[in-house]
């Protein structure tokens, strides 16, 4: 299925620390999370081991929300959280 990443999603991803490749990876291989308004949510935890805003974080969790329109996946938004998770 074709993945159409909305420009809004790319803007939010850049601001929040996620890449287009990570968004596609999450849609294809992430785990399902709750979503509202008929959307689908998926998330994935990545090793980060870097500083962000002057604080060191071991991992980042990226959540992608999208819809399916016909034969296309259309992203709605992306959230990025930094911290440490059990995987």
Short mmCIF file of C-alpha atoms in Angstrom, two decimals:
data_model
loop_
_atom_site.label_atom_id
_atom_site.label_comp_id
_atom_site.label_asym_id
_atom_site.label_seq_id
_atom_site.Cartn_x
_atom_site.Cartn_y
_atom_site.Cartn_z
CA UNK A 1 0.00 0.00 0.00
CA UNK A 2 1.31 3.45 -0.91
CA UNK A 3 2.28 5.72 2.00
CA UNK A 4 1.43 9.40 1.50
CA UNK A 5 3.15 11.55 4.14
CA UNK A 6 1.21 14.78 4.53
CA UNK A 7 3.29 18.01 4.55
CA UNK A 8 1.90 18.81 8.03
CA UNK A 9 3.26 15.48 9.29
CA UNK A 10 6.71 16.21 7.83
CA UNK A 11 6.77 19.65 9.45
CA UNK A 12 5.86 18.21 12.84
CA UNK A 13 8.37 15.37 12.39
CA UNK A 14 11.20 17.81 11.70
CA UNK A 15 10.28 19.95 14.72
CA UNK A 16 9.97 16.93 16.99
CA UNK A 17 12.99 14.90 15.89
CA UNK A 18 11.68 12.22 13.51
CA UNK A 19 12.56 11.47 9.90
CA UNK A 20 10.50 10.47 6.87
CA UNK A 21 12.24 7.07 6.87
CA UNK A 22 11.27 6.50 10.52
CA UNK A 23 7.64 7.41 9.78
CA UNK A 24 7.50 4.82 6.97
CA UNK A 25 9.24 2.23 9.16
CA UNK A 26 6.73 2.73 11.96
CA UNK A 27 3.75 2.38 9.62
CA UNK A 28 5.20 -0.86 8.25
CA UNK A 29 6.68 -2.45 11.40
CA UNK A 30 5.47 -0.52 14.47
CA UNK A 31 3.07 -1.76 17.13
CA UNK A 32 -0.57 -0.66 17.26
CA UNK A 33 -1.52 2.02 19.81
CA UNK A 34 -4.93 3.54 20.64
CA UNK A 35 -6.14 6.29 18.32
CA UNK A 36 -9.21 8.52 18.14
CA UNK A 37 -11.52 9.71 15.38
CA UNK A 38 -11.24 6.56 13.24
CA UNK A 39 -7.48 6.91 12.83
CA UNK A 40 -4.85 4.22 13.20
CA UNK A 41 -1.93 4.70 15.55
CA UNK A 42 1.40 2.92 15.51
CA UNK A 43 4.54 3.45 17.56
CA UNK A 44 8.12 2.25 17.79
CA UNK A 45 11.00 2.81 20.20
CA UNK A 46 14.42 3.62 18.76
CA UNK A 47 17.81 3.89 20.45
CA UNK A 48 18.70 7.58 20.57
CA UNK A 49 21.72 7.96 22.92
CA UNK A 50 22.07 11.68 22.23
CA UNK A 51 21.35 15.07 23.71
CA UNK A 52 18.19 16.93 22.82
CA UNK A 53 17.55 20.38 24.29
CA UNK A 54 20.65 19.99 26.50
CA UNK A 55 19.51 16.71 28.06
CA UNK A 56 20.75 13.17 27.31
CA UNK A 57 18.18 10.53 26.33
CA UNK A 58 18.67 6.80 25.84
CA UNK A 59 15.72 6.28 23.52
CA UNK A 60 12.98 7.99 21.58
CA UNK A 61 9.45 6.73 21.00
CA UNK A 62 7.77 7.88 17.83
CA UNK A 63 4.00 7.65 17.37
CA UNK A 64 2.41 8.03 13.94
CA UNK A 65 -1.31 8.53 13.35
CA UNK A 66 -2.83 7.90 9.93
CA UNK A 67 -5.91 6.95 7.94
CA UNK A 68 -6.46 4.61 5.03
CA UNK A 69 -8.10 6.26 2.04
CA UNK A 70 -8.77 3.77 -0.70
CA UNK A 71 -5.45 2.10 -1.44
CA UNK A 72 -3.32 4.80 0.25
CA UNK A 73 -2.12 5.39 3.77
CA UNK A 74 -2.33 9.11 4.58
CA UNK A 75 -0.53 10.40 7.67
CA UNK A 76 -2.21 12.84 10.03
CA UNK A 77 0.54 13.67 12.54
CA UNK A 78 3.57 12.38 14.42
CA UNK A 79 4.66 12.68 18.05
CA UNK A 80 8.13 12.09 19.46
CA UNK A 81 8.90 11.37 23.11
CA UNK A 82 12.38 11.06 24.58
CA UNK A 83 13.23 8.88 27.57
CA UNK A 84 13.71 5.17 28.35
CA UNK A 85 11.20 2.38 27.64
CA UNK A 86 11.11 -1.35 28.18
CA UNK A 87 10.82 -2.96 24.77
#
